[in-house]
């Protein structure tokens, strides 16, 4: 479980809550390579009564077939549409104002559709804003949390945008999501052990895209993983930790060792520098050098937890 809640994110949550009553449509920017993990459940709770347009950014880096599955999944939800784009390609953004009007429904003819743009850090929100505005308004960068305050921008198509700081939620409960976010660069490389992230990512890529992984690094084999019988033990600091290598079924440590050895991580005496292997794998994944890959599908969405009974069978329903 990853904890991450800088002070400016707490402030951003308050600002979002205060502004929402005047908003017609929410645009949530997601990473097309991990549309579930990059969707902030806190934002979903805050905006549950608003129509939502899901923008799957970095579509040029994602698996096109998986992207079609995700857009179909979102389009099937009530008051929700999805659009996959590459935010640096302005022509692909031209549909966004029209979709916002469609989701907003009937509004007064004398005002713009008010749209709030949301998303976790480093998913391309500012690049999207700049592309829609046709000029550089929102600051961009490849580090998380570049935007620090709300910005208001009026664009063509009678749409008024409110940009918000990237907001992560207080605790990322889903371990697989935390590792996928770390692999994509959405959270800082110091948030989770860098080598651990690369090992889990290597195992996941072996499961989902074995040909891309073996071709890029000229691997002879993708070794399977034998689960540690103690993997499900309760850690001293809290809940049971899932053995993500066992879930993937591949030995991420062995794969990362071979990548490191082939890419400048072999030290004198035969010692392998795993950190070097992690740098190679994660940087090349983020740069799209392994090809167009998606790290999750709609089938990876965990089931909703069962509602807890209130424990008061004798309660008067008229008083609830």
PDB file of C-alpha atoms in Angstrom:
ATOM      1  CA  UNK A   1       0.000   0.000   0.000  1.00  0.00           C
ATOM      2  CA  UNK A   2       1.520   3.282  -1.127  1.00  0.00           C
ATOM      3  CA  UNK A   3       0.935   6.494   0.826  1.00  0.00           C
ATOM      4  CA  UNK A   4       1.230   9.740  -1.140  1.00  0.00           C
ATOM      5  CA  UNK A   5      -0.515  12.963  -0.182  1.00  0.00           C
ATOM      6  CA  UNK A   6       1.563  16.165  -0.461  1.00  0.00           C
ATOM      7  CA  UNK A   7       0.012  19.327   0.968  1.00  0.00           C
ATOM      8  CA  UNK A   8      -0.739  20.905  -2.412  1.00  0.00           C
ATOM      9  CA  UNK A   9      -2.814  17.838  -3.328  1.00  0.00           C
ATOM     10  CA  UNK A  10      -4.936  18.302  -0.212  1.00  0.00           C
ATOM     11  CA  UNK A  11      -5.470  21.915  -1.268  1.00  0.00           C
ATOM     12  CA  UNK A  12      -6.358  20.830  -4.800  1.00  0.00           C
ATOM     13  CA  UNK A  13      -9.014  18.455  -3.468  1.00  0.00           C
ATOM     14  CA  UNK A  14     -10.633  21.302  -1.563  1.00  0.00           C
ATOM     15  CA  UNK A  15     -10.541  23.572  -4.629  1.00  0.00           C
ATOM     16  CA  UNK A  16     -12.123  20.881  -6.791  1.00  0.00           C
ATOM     17  CA  UNK A  17     -14.910  20.344  -4.278  1.00  0.00           C
ATOM     18  CA  UNK A  18     -15.640  24.070  -4.121  1.00  0.00           C
ATOM     19  CA  UNK A  19     -15.697  24.523  -7.921  1.00  0.00           C
ATOM     20  CA  UNK A  20     -17.744  21.457  -8.885  1.00  0.00           C
ATOM     21  CA  UNK A  21     -21.246  22.920  -8.338  1.00  0.00           C
ATOM     22  CA  UNK A  22     -20.660  25.300 -11.288  1.00  0.00           C
ATOM     23  CA  UNK A  23     -19.214  22.603 -13.582  1.00  0.00           C
ATOM     24  CA  UNK A  24     -21.205  20.992 -16.421  1.00  0.00           C
ATOM     25  CA  UNK A  25     -18.790  18.266 -17.520  1.00  0.00           C
ATOM     26  CA  UNK A  26     -15.691  16.632 -16.060  1.00  0.00           C
ATOM     27  CA  UNK A  27     -12.835  15.658 -18.370  1.00  0.00           C
ATOM     28  CA  UNK A  28     -10.621  13.067 -16.715  1.00  0.00           C
ATOM     29  CA  UNK A  29      -7.295  12.484 -18.432  1.00  0.00           C
ATOM     30  CA  UNK A  30      -6.008   8.926 -18.120  1.00  0.00           C
ATOM     31  CA  UNK A  31      -2.914   7.155 -19.365  1.00  0.00           C
ATOM     32  CA  UNK A  32      -4.103   4.878 -22.191  1.00  0.00           C
ATOM     33  CA  UNK A  33      -1.544   2.283 -21.070  1.00  0.00           C
ATOM     34  CA  UNK A  34      -3.203   1.981 -17.641  1.00  0.00           C
ATOM     35  CA  UNK A  35      -6.713   3.466 -17.727  1.00  0.00           C
ATOM     36  CA  UNK A  36      -7.817   1.794 -14.497  1.00  0.00           C
ATOM     37  CA  UNK A  37      -4.725   2.458 -12.415  1.00  0.00           C
ATOM     38  CA  UNK A  38      -4.454   6.084 -13.576  1.00  0.00           C
ATOM     39  CA  UNK A  39      -8.095   6.823 -12.653  1.00  0.00           C
ATOM     40  CA  UNK A  40      -8.251   8.449  -9.230  1.00  0.00           C
ATOM     41  CA  UNK A  41     -11.045   6.811  -7.180  1.00  0.00           C
ATOM     42  CA  UNK A  42     -11.227   9.957  -5.043  1.00  0.00           C
ATOM     43  CA  UNK A  43     -12.088  12.001  -8.143  1.00  0.00           C
ATOM     44  CA  UNK A  44     -14.684   9.423  -9.132  1.00  0.00           C
ATOM     45  CA  UNK A  45     -16.349   9.893  -5.751  1.00  0.00           C
ATOM     46  CA  UNK A  46     -16.240  13.690  -5.965  1.00  0.00           C
ATOM     47  CA  UNK A  47     -17.668  13.788  -9.502  1.00  0.00           C
ATOM     48  CA  UNK A  48     -20.175  10.924  -9.347  1.00  0.00           C
ATOM     49  CA  UNK A  49     -23.107  13.225 -10.198  1.00  0.00           C
ATOM     50  CA  UNK A  50     -21.413  14.840 -13.218  1.00  0.00           C
ATOM     51  CA  UNK A  51     -21.132  13.570 -16.810  1.00  0.00           C
ATOM     52  CA  UNK A  52     -17.560  12.522 -17.553  1.00  0.00           C
ATOM     53  CA  UNK A  53     -15.426  12.436 -20.677  1.00  0.00           C
ATOM     54  CA  UNK A  54     -12.510  10.023 -20.264  1.00  0.00           C
ATOM     55  CA  UNK A  55      -9.518  11.099 -22.347  1.00  0.00           C
ATOM     56  CA  UNK A  56      -7.099   8.231 -22.915  1.00  0.00           C
ATOM     57  CA  UNK A  57      -3.853  10.119 -23.475  1.00  0.00           C
ATOM     58  CA  UNK A  58      -0.637   8.734 -24.958  1.00  0.00           C
ATOM     59  CA  UNK A  59      -2.701   6.536 -27.267  1.00  0.00           C
ATOM     60  CA  UNK A  60       0.327   6.391 -29.580  1.00  0.00           C
ATOM     61  CA  UNK A  61       2.182   4.411 -26.879  1.00  0.00           C
ATOM     62  CA  UNK A  62      -0.703   2.047 -26.038  1.00  0.00           C
ATOM     63  CA  UNK A  63      -1.801  -1.210 -27.637  1.00  0.00           C
ATOM     64  CA  UNK A  64      -4.565  -0.211 -30.134  1.00  0.00           C
ATOM     65  CA  UNK A  65      -6.608  -3.358 -29.510  1.00  0.00           C
ATOM     66  CA  UNK A  66      -6.563  -2.844 -25.742  1.00  0.00           C
ATOM     67  CA  UNK A  67      -7.446   0.836 -26.234  1.00  0.00           C
ATOM     68  CA  UNK A  68     -10.553  -0.176 -28.190  1.00  0.00           C
ATOM     69  CA  UNK A  69     -11.533  -2.459 -25.308  1.00  0.00           C
ATOM     70  CA  UNK A  70     -11.149   0.399 -22.829  1.00  0.00           C
ATOM     71  CA  UNK A  71     -13.118   2.945 -24.866  1.00  0.00           C
ATOM     72  CA  UNK A  72     -15.931   0.415 -25.275  1.00  0.00           C
ATOM     73  CA  UNK A  73     -15.868  -0.239 -21.522  1.00  0.00           C
ATOM     74  CA  UNK A  74     -16.177   3.465 -20.658  1.00  0.00           C
ATOM     75  CA  UNK A  75     -18.745   4.198 -23.371  1.00  0.00           C
ATOM     76  CA  UNK A  76     -20.981   1.523 -21.842  1.00  0.00           C
ATOM     77  CA  UNK A  77     -21.166   3.445 -18.536  1.00  0.00           C
ATOM     78  CA  UNK A  78     -24.028   5.927 -17.979  1.00  0.00           C
ATOM     79  CA  UNK A  79     -23.198   9.628 -18.568  1.00  0.00           C
ATOM     80  CA  UNK A  80     -19.723   8.726 -19.781  1.00  0.00           C
ATOM     81  CA  UNK A  81     -17.832   8.858 -23.056  1.00  0.00           C
ATOM     82  CA  UNK A  82     -14.234   8.005 -23.920  1.00  0.00           C
ATOM     83  CA  UNK A  83     -11.810   9.316 -26.521  1.00  0.00           C
ATOM     84  CA  UNK A  84      -8.272   8.043 -27.162  1.00  0.00           C
ATOM     85  CA  UNK A  85      -5.829  10.723 -28.284  1.00  0.00           C
ATOM     86  CA  UNK A  86      -2.205  11.687 -28.495  1.00  0.00           C
ATOM     87  CA  UNK A  87      -2.314  15.054 -26.751  1.00  0.00           C
ATOM     88  CA  UNK A  88       0.492  16.519 -28.880  1.00  0.00           C
ATOM     89  CA  UNK A  89      -1.549  15.919 -32.061  1.00  0.00           C
ATOM     90  CA  UNK A  90      -3.924  18.873 -32.161  1.00  0.00           C
ATOM     91  CA  UNK A  91      -6.158  17.403 -34.884  1.00  0.00           C
ATOM     92  CA  UNK A  92      -7.080  14.540 -32.563  1.00  0.00           C
ATOM     93  CA  UNK A  93      -8.372  17.008 -29.946  1.00  0.00           C
ATOM     94  CA  UNK A  94     -10.958  18.679 -32.169  1.00  0.00           C
ATOM     95  CA  UNK A  95     -13.743  16.292 -31.105  1.00  0.00           C
ATOM     96  CA  UNK A  96     -13.432  17.201 -27.434  1.00  0.00           C
ATOM     97  CA  UNK A  97     -15.544  20.417 -27.403  1.00  0.00           C
ATOM     98  CA  UNK A  98     -18.354  18.661 -29.319  1.00  0.00           C
ATOM     99  CA  UNK A  99     -18.323  15.706 -26.924  1.00  0.00           C
ATOM    100  CA  UNK A 100     -18.434  18.105 -23.961  1.00  0.00           C
ATOM    101  CA  UNK A 101     -21.524  19.809 -25.401  1.00  0.00           C
ATOM    102  CA  UNK A 102     -23.194  16.441 -25.951  1.00  0.00           C
ATOM    103  CA  UNK A 103     -22.518  15.353 -22.379  1.00  0.00           C
ATOM    104  CA  UNK A 104     -23.598  18.702 -20.917  1.00  0.00           C
ATOM    105  CA  UNK A 105     -27.025  18.518 -22.537  1.00  0.00           C
ATOM    106  CA  UNK A 106     -29.209  21.627 -22.471  1.00  0.00           C
ATOM    107  CA  UNK A 107     -27.507  24.718 -21.084  1.00  0.00           C
ATOM    108  CA  UNK A 108     -28.255  28.411 -21.497  1.00  0.00           C
ATOM    109  CA  UNK A 109     -27.479  29.710 -24.974  1.00  0.00           C
ATOM    110  CA  UNK A 110     -25.593  32.706 -23.595  1.00  0.00           C
ATOM    111  CA  UNK A 111     -22.827  30.828 -21.790  1.00  0.00           C
ATOM    112  CA  UNK A 112     -20.025  28.342 -22.416  1.00  0.00           C
ATOM    113  CA  UNK A 113     -20.018  24.740 -21.326  1.00  0.00           C
ATOM    114  CA  UNK A 114     -17.994  24.704 -18.111  1.00  0.00           C
ATOM    115  CA  UNK A 115     -15.519  21.856 -18.099  1.00  0.00           C
ATOM    116  CA  UNK A 116     -13.146  20.811 -15.334  1.00  0.00           C
ATOM    117  CA  UNK A 117     -10.028  18.918 -16.445  1.00  0.00           C
ATOM    118  CA  UNK A 118      -8.791  16.403 -13.893  1.00  0.00           C
ATOM    119  CA  UNK A 119      -6.259  13.633 -13.617  1.00  0.00           C
ATOM    120  CA  UNK A 120      -3.352  12.304 -11.641  1.00  0.00           C
ATOM    121  CA  UNK A 121       0.093  13.867 -12.158  1.00  0.00           C
ATOM    122  CA  UNK A 122       1.995  13.334 -15.387  1.00  0.00           C
ATOM    123  CA  UNK A 123      -0.825  12.014 -17.599  1.00  0.00           C
ATOM    124  CA  UNK A 124      -0.748  14.909 -20.083  1.00  0.00           C
ATOM    125  CA  UNK A 125      -3.379  17.298 -18.739  1.00  0.00           C
ATOM    126  CA  UNK A 126      -1.362  20.434 -19.425  1.00  0.00           C
ATOM    127  CA  UNK A 127      -0.404  19.265 -22.914  1.00  0.00           C
ATOM    128  CA  UNK A 128      -4.098  18.660 -23.594  1.00  0.00           C
ATOM    129  CA  UNK A 129      -5.032  22.157 -22.385  1.00  0.00           C
ATOM    130  CA  UNK A 130      -2.354  23.756 -24.549  1.00  0.00           C
ATOM    131  CA  UNK A 131      -3.457  21.762 -27.575  1.00  0.00           C
ATOM    132  CA  UNK A 132      -7.084  22.787 -27.129  1.00  0.00           C
ATOM    133  CA  UNK A 133      -6.161  26.434 -26.551  1.00  0.00           C
ATOM    134  CA  UNK A 134      -3.807  26.529 -29.541  1.00  0.00           C
ATOM    135  CA  UNK A 135      -1.052  28.112 -27.479  1.00  0.00           C
ATOM    136  CA  UNK A 136       1.106  27.455 -24.449  1.00  0.00           C
ATOM    137  CA  UNK A 137      -0.976  28.322 -21.398  1.00  0.00           C
ATOM    138  CA  UNK A 138      -0.559  25.459 -18.979  1.00  0.00           C
ATOM    139  CA  UNK A 139       2.933  24.535 -17.880  1.00  0.00           C
ATOM    140  CA  UNK A 140       4.039  21.051 -18.960  1.00  0.00           C
ATOM    141  CA  UNK A 141       6.746  18.671 -17.849  1.00  0.00           C
ATOM    142  CA  UNK A 142       7.634  15.006 -17.541  1.00  0.00           C
ATOM    143  CA  UNK A 143       7.806  15.112 -13.750  1.00  0.00           C
ATOM    144  CA  UNK A 144       4.731  14.499 -11.570  1.00  0.00           C
ATOM    145  CA  UNK A 145       2.756  17.435 -10.157  1.00  0.00           C
ATOM    146  CA  UNK A 146       3.918  20.241 -12.465  1.00  0.00           C
ATOM    147  CA  UNK A 147       0.585  22.098 -12.273  1.00  0.00           C
ATOM    148  CA  UNK A 148       0.234  23.537  -8.745  1.00  0.00           C
ATOM    149  CA  UNK A 149      -2.971  25.627  -8.975  1.00  0.00           C
ATOM    150  CA  UNK A 150      -6.218  25.929 -10.892  1.00  0.00           C
ATOM    151  CA  UNK A 151      -6.061  27.657 -14.262  1.00  0.00           C
ATOM    152  CA  UNK A 152      -9.028  28.870 -16.331  1.00  0.00           C
ATOM    153  CA  UNK A 153      -8.874  28.773 -20.138  1.00  0.00           C
ATOM    154  CA  UNK A 154     -11.535  29.610 -22.741  1.00  0.00           C
ATOM    155  CA  UNK A 155     -11.225  27.639 -25.983  1.00  0.00           C
ATOM    156  CA  UNK A 156     -12.987  27.524 -29.338  1.00  0.00           C
ATOM    157  CA  UNK A 157     -16.267  25.650 -29.452  1.00  0.00           C
ATOM    158  CA  UNK A 158     -17.745  27.646 -26.585  1.00  0.00           C
ATOM    159  CA  UNK A 159     -16.039  25.682 -23.862  1.00  0.00           C
ATOM    160  CA  UNK A 160     -14.484  27.128 -20.703  1.00  0.00           C
ATOM    161  CA  UNK A 161     -11.855  24.862 -19.165  1.00  0.00           C
ATOM    162  CA  UNK A 162     -10.696  24.803 -15.574  1.00  0.00           C
ATOM    163  CA  UNK A 163      -7.387  22.961 -15.211  1.00  0.00           C
ATOM    164  CA  UNK A 164      -6.592  21.460 -11.820  1.00  0.00           C
ATOM    165  CA  UNK A 165      -3.370  20.252 -10.197  1.00  0.00           C
ATOM    166  CA  UNK A 166      -2.618  16.572 -10.600  1.00  0.00           C
ATOM    167  CA  UNK A 167      -4.130  14.804  -7.617  1.00  0.00           C
ATOM    168  CA  UNK A 168      -3.181  11.396  -6.286  1.00  0.00           C
ATOM    169  CA  UNK A 169      -5.227   9.778  -3.575  1.00  0.00           C
ATOM    170  CA  UNK A 170      -4.041   9.368   0.030  1.00  0.00           C
ATOM    171  CA  UNK A 171      -3.314   5.632  -0.199  1.00  0.00           C
ATOM    172  CA  UNK A 172      -3.087   3.420  -3.261  1.00  0.00           C
ATOM    173  CA  UNK A 173      -4.588   0.229  -1.896  1.00  0.00           C
ATOM    174  CA  UNK A 174      -4.150  -1.913  -5.026  1.00  0.00           C
ATOM    175  CA  UNK A 175      -0.510  -3.015  -5.123  1.00  0.00           C
ATOM    176  CA  UNK A 176      -0.616  -3.911  -8.817  1.00  0.00           C
ATOM    177  CA  UNK A 177      -1.890  -0.417  -9.628  1.00  0.00           C
ATOM    178  CA  UNK A 178       0.843   1.182  -7.522  1.00  0.00           C
ATOM    179  CA  UNK A 179       3.530  -0.688  -9.443  1.00  0.00           C
ATOM    180  CA  UNK A 180       1.970   0.141 -12.813  1.00  0.00           C
ATOM    181  CA  UNK A 181       1.833   3.824 -11.878  1.00  0.00           C
ATOM    182  CA  UNK A 182       5.462   3.700 -10.824  1.00  0.00           C
ATOM    183  CA  UNK A 183       6.438   1.939 -14.052  1.00  0.00           C
ATOM    184  CA  UNK A 184       4.737   4.629 -16.144  1.00  0.00           C
ATOM    185  CA  UNK A 185       6.400   7.484 -14.233  1.00  0.00           C
ATOM    186  CA  UNK A 186       3.127   8.829 -12.808  1.00  0.00           C
ATOM    187  CA  UNK A 187       4.623   8.746  -9.325  1.00  0.00           C
ATOM    188  CA  UNK A 188       8.193   9.609  -8.451  1.00  0.00           C
ATOM    189  CA  UNK A 189      10.852   6.952  -8.832  1.00  0.00           C
ATOM    190  CA  UNK A 190      11.608   7.221  -5.119  1.00  0.00           C
ATOM    191  CA  UNK A 191       8.043   6.293  -4.065  1.00  0.00           C
ATOM    192  CA  UNK A 192       8.618   2.538  -4.492  1.00  0.00           C
ATOM    193  CA  UNK A 193      11.937   0.711  -4.682  1.00  0.00           C
ATOM    194  CA  UNK A 194      13.133   1.253  -8.250  1.00  0.00           C
ATOM    195  CA  UNK A 195      14.474  -2.264  -8.780  1.00  0.00           C
ATOM    196  CA  UNK A 196      11.306  -3.830  -7.341  1.00  0.00           C
ATOM    197  CA  UNK A 197       9.212  -1.823  -9.805  1.00  0.00           C
ATOM    198  CA  UNK A 198      11.362  -3.008 -12.701  1.00  0.00           C
ATOM    199  CA  UNK A 199      11.213  -6.652 -11.584  1.00  0.00           C
ATOM    200  CA  UNK A 200       7.422  -6.607 -11.350  1.00  0.00           C
ATOM    201  CA  UNK A 201       7.195  -4.773 -14.672  1.00  0.00           C
ATOM    202  CA  UNK A 202       9.494  -7.294 -16.363  1.00  0.00           C
ATOM    203  CA  UNK A 203       7.291 -10.140 -15.138  1.00  0.00           C
ATOM    204  CA  UNK A 204       4.133  -8.368 -16.331  1.00  0.00           C
ATOM    205  CA  UNK A 205       5.619  -7.683 -19.751  1.00  0.00           C
ATOM    206  CA  UNK A 206       6.646 -11.347 -20.004  1.00  0.00           C
ATOM    207  CA  UNK A 207       3.022 -12.298 -19.371  1.00  0.00           C
ATOM    208  CA  UNK A 208       1.372  -9.736 -21.643  1.00  0.00           C
ATOM    209  CA  UNK A 209       3.931  -9.031 -24.377  1.00  0.00           C
ATOM    210  CA  UNK A 210       6.555 -11.803 -24.430  1.00  0.00           C
ATOM    211  CA  UNK A 211       7.530 -11.211 -28.069  1.00  0.00           C
ATOM    212  CA  UNK A 212       8.192  -7.501 -27.534  1.00  0.00           C
ATOM    213  CA  UNK A 213      10.293  -8.174 -24.436  1.00  0.00           C
ATOM    214  CA  UNK A 214      12.407 -10.947 -25.943  1.00  0.00           C
ATOM    215  CA  UNK A 215      12.940  -9.039 -29.203  1.00  0.00           C
ATOM    216  CA  UNK A 216      13.996  -5.791 -27.554  1.00  0.00           C
ATOM    217  CA  UNK A 217      16.526  -7.363 -25.196  1.00  0.00           C
ATOM    218  CA  UNK A 218      17.403 -10.494 -27.208  1.00  0.00           C
ATOM    219  CA  UNK A 219      16.392 -12.760 -24.373  1.00  0.00           C
ATOM    220  CA  UNK A 220      16.766 -16.492 -24.889  1.00  0.00           C
ATOM    221  CA  UNK A 221      14.010 -17.456 -22.478  1.00  0.00           C
ATOM    222  CA  UNK A 222      11.448 -16.016 -20.089  1.00  0.00           C
ATOM    223  CA  UNK A 223      11.865 -18.060 -16.895  1.00  0.00           C
ATOM    224  CA  UNK A 224       8.795 -18.986 -14.921  1.00  0.00           C
ATOM    225  CA  UNK A 225       8.425 -18.046 -11.272  1.00  0.00           C
ATOM    226  CA  UNK A 226       8.028 -20.384  -8.336  1.00  0.00           C
ATOM    227  CA  UNK A 227       6.036 -18.662  -5.621  1.00  0.00           C
ATOM    228  CA  UNK A 228       7.628 -18.220  -2.209  1.00  0.00           C
ATOM    229  CA  UNK A 229       5.562 -20.266   0.270  1.00  0.00           C
ATOM    230  CA  UNK A 230       5.903 -17.378   2.739  1.00  0.00           C
ATOM    231  CA  UNK A 231       4.764 -14.758   0.208  1.00  0.00           C
ATOM    232  CA  UNK A 232       1.339 -14.323   1.784  1.00  0.00           C
ATOM    233  CA  UNK A 233       2.639 -13.775   5.294  1.00  0.00           C
ATOM    234  CA  UNK A 234       1.401 -10.723   7.152  1.00  0.00           C
ATOM    235  CA  UNK A 235       4.138  -8.114   7.221  1.00  0.00           C
ATOM    236  CA  UNK A 236       5.078  -6.474  10.514  1.00  0.00           C
ATOM    237  CA  UNK A 237       3.918  -3.073   9.253  1.00  0.00           C
ATOM    238  CA  UNK A 238       0.429  -4.055   8.161  1.00  0.00           C
ATOM    239  CA  UNK A 239      -1.550  -6.010   5.584  1.00  0.00           C
ATOM    240  CA  UNK A 240      -0.661  -9.071   3.547  1.00  0.00           C
ATOM    241  CA  UNK A 241       1.439  -8.278   0.492  1.00  0.00           C
ATOM    242  CA  UNK A 242       0.504  -9.907  -2.793  1.00  0.00           C
ATOM    243  CA  UNK A 243       3.293 -11.787  -4.573  1.00  0.00           C
ATOM    244  CA  UNK A 244       3.008  -9.958  -7.890  1.00  0.00           C
ATOM    245  CA  UNK A 245       5.638 -12.133  -9.561  1.00  0.00           C
ATOM    246  CA  UNK A 246       3.518 -15.174  -8.746  1.00  0.00           C
ATOM    247  CA  UNK A 247       0.483 -13.441 -10.230  1.00  0.00           C
ATOM    248  CA  UNK A 248       2.405 -12.765 -13.444  1.00  0.00           C
ATOM    249  CA  UNK A 249       3.935 -16.217 -13.460  1.00  0.00           C
ATOM    250  CA  UNK A 250       7.401 -15.090 -14.559  1.00  0.00           C
ATOM    251  CA  UNK A 251      10.668 -14.511 -12.712  1.00  0.00           C
ATOM    252  CA  UNK A 252      11.121 -10.749 -13.006  1.00  0.00           C
ATOM    253  CA  UNK A 253      14.407 -10.878 -11.095  1.00  0.00           C
ATOM    254  CA  UNK A 254      15.955 -13.289 -13.580  1.00  0.00           C
ATOM    255  CA  UNK A 255      14.669 -11.302 -16.557  1.00  0.00           C
ATOM    256  CA  UNK A 256      15.968  -8.023 -15.130  1.00  0.00           C
ATOM    257  CA  UNK A 257      19.337  -9.642 -14.405  1.00  0.00           C
ATOM    258  CA  UNK A 258      19.689 -10.660 -18.038  1.00  0.00           C
ATOM    259  CA  UNK A 259      18.661  -7.214 -19.288  1.00  0.00           C
ATOM    260  CA  UNK A 260      21.222  -5.584 -16.994  1.00  0.00           C
ATOM    261  CA  UNK A 261      23.967  -7.938 -18.121  1.00  0.00           C
ATOM    262  CA  UNK A 262      23.258  -7.146 -21.787  1.00  0.00           C
ATOM    263  CA  UNK A 263      22.972  -3.373 -21.306  1.00  0.00           C
ATOM    264  CA  UNK A 264      26.064  -2.245 -19.429  1.00  0.00           C
ATOM    265  CA  UNK A 265      25.179  -3.564 -15.996  1.00  0.00           C
ATOM    266  CA  UNK A 266      27.811  -6.305 -15.789  1.00  0.00           C
ATOM    267  CA  UNK A 267      30.500  -5.345 -13.272  1.00  0.00           C
ATOM    268  CA  UNK A 268      34.004  -6.780 -12.895  1.00  0.00           C
ATOM    269  CA  UNK A 269      33.850 -10.201 -11.294  1.00  0.00           C
ATOM    270  CA  UNK A 270      30.510 -11.005 -12.879  1.00  0.00           C
ATOM    271  CA  UNK A 271      28.375  -8.968 -10.469  1.00  0.00           C
ATOM    272  CA  UNK A 272      25.205  -7.632 -12.105  1.00  0.00           C
ATOM    273  CA  UNK A 273      23.974  -4.103 -11.447  1.00  0.00           C
ATOM    274  CA  UNK A 274      20.209  -4.534 -11.216  1.00  0.00           C
ATOM    275  CA  UNK A 275      19.663  -0.797 -10.887  1.00  0.00           C
ATOM    276  CA  UNK A 276      21.204  -0.367 -14.325  1.00  0.00           C
ATOM    277  CA  UNK A 277      18.797  -2.963 -15.693  1.00  0.00           C
ATOM    278  CA  UNK A 278      15.896  -1.162 -14.026  1.00  0.00           C
ATOM    279  CA  UNK A 279      16.916   2.132 -15.614  1.00  0.00           C
ATOM    280  CA  UNK A 280      17.083   0.577 -19.066  1.00  0.00           C
ATOM    281  CA  UNK A 281      13.746  -1.230 -18.834  1.00  0.00           C
ATOM    282  CA  UNK A 282      11.686   1.557 -17.252  1.00  0.00           C
ATOM    283  CA  UNK A 283      13.100   4.373 -19.371  1.00  0.00           C
ATOM    284  CA  UNK A 284      12.594   2.418 -22.585  1.00  0.00           C
ATOM    285  CA  UNK A 285       9.080   1.403 -21.566  1.00  0.00           C
ATOM    286  CA  UNK A 286       8.173   5.043 -20.879  1.00  0.00           C
ATOM    287  CA  UNK A 287       9.705   6.145 -24.189  1.00  0.00           C
ATOM    288  CA  UNK A 288       7.779   3.554 -26.185  1.00  0.00           C
ATOM    289  CA  UNK A 289      10.888   1.699 -27.322  1.00  0.00           C
ATOM    290  CA  UNK A 290       9.352  -1.700 -26.577  1.00  0.00           C
ATOM    291  CA  UNK A 291       6.425  -0.920 -28.869  1.00  0.00           C
ATOM    292  CA  UNK A 292       2.815  -0.025 -28.168  1.00  0.00           C
ATOM    293  CA  UNK A 293       1.981  -1.710 -24.873  1.00  0.00           C
ATOM    294  CA  UNK A 294      -0.899  -1.569 -22.394  1.00  0.00           C
ATOM    295  CA  UNK A 295      -0.344  -2.805 -18.854  1.00  0.00           C
ATOM    296  CA  UNK A 296      -3.955  -3.692 -17.983  1.00  0.00           C
ATOM    297  CA  UNK A 297      -7.329  -4.544 -19.523  1.00  0.00           C
ATOM    298  CA  UNK A 298     -10.898  -4.072 -18.242  1.00  0.00           C
ATOM    299  CA  UNK A 299     -10.690  -7.667 -16.975  1.00  0.00           C
ATOM    300  CA  UNK A 300      -8.026  -6.495 -14.495  1.00  0.00           C
ATOM    301  CA  UNK A 301     -10.475  -4.211 -12.683  1.00  0.00           C
ATOM    302  CA  UNK A 302     -10.972  -5.727  -9.204  1.00  0.00           C
ATOM    303  CA  UNK A 303     -14.541  -6.594  -8.243  1.00  0.00           C
ATOM    304  CA  UNK A 304     -16.356  -4.081  -6.094  1.00  0.00           C
ATOM    305  CA  UNK A 305     -16.110  -5.014  -2.405  1.00  0.00           C
ATOM    306  CA  UNK A 306     -19.304  -6.370  -0.876  1.00  0.00           C
ATOM    307  CA  UNK A 307     -21.193  -3.891   1.260  1.00  0.00           C
ATOM    308  CA  UNK A 308     -20.796  -4.486   4.972  1.00  0.00           C
ATOM    309  CA  UNK A 309     -24.056  -5.206   6.823  1.00  0.00           C
ATOM    310  CA  UNK A 310     -24.924  -2.490   9.311  1.00  0.00           C
ATOM    311  CA  UNK A 311     -25.405  -5.082  12.029  1.00  0.00           C
ATOM    312  CA  UNK A 312     -28.742  -3.620  13.224  1.00  0.00           C
ATOM    313  CA  UNK A 313     -31.503  -5.863  11.916  1.00  0.00           C
ATOM    314  CA  UNK A 314     -34.028  -4.224  14.257  1.00  0.00           C
ATOM    315  CA  UNK A 315     -33.481  -0.702  12.970  1.00  0.00           C
ATOM    316  CA  UNK A 316     -36.622   1.215  12.040  1.00  0.00           C
ATOM    317  CA  UNK A 317     -36.431   1.857   8.255  1.00  0.00           C
ATOM    318  CA  UNK A 318     -38.308   5.147   8.713  1.00  0.00           C
ATOM    319  CA  UNK A 319     -35.434   6.480  10.796  1.00  0.00           C
ATOM    320  CA  UNK A 320     -32.665   5.592   8.311  1.00  0.00           C
TER     321      UNK A 320
END
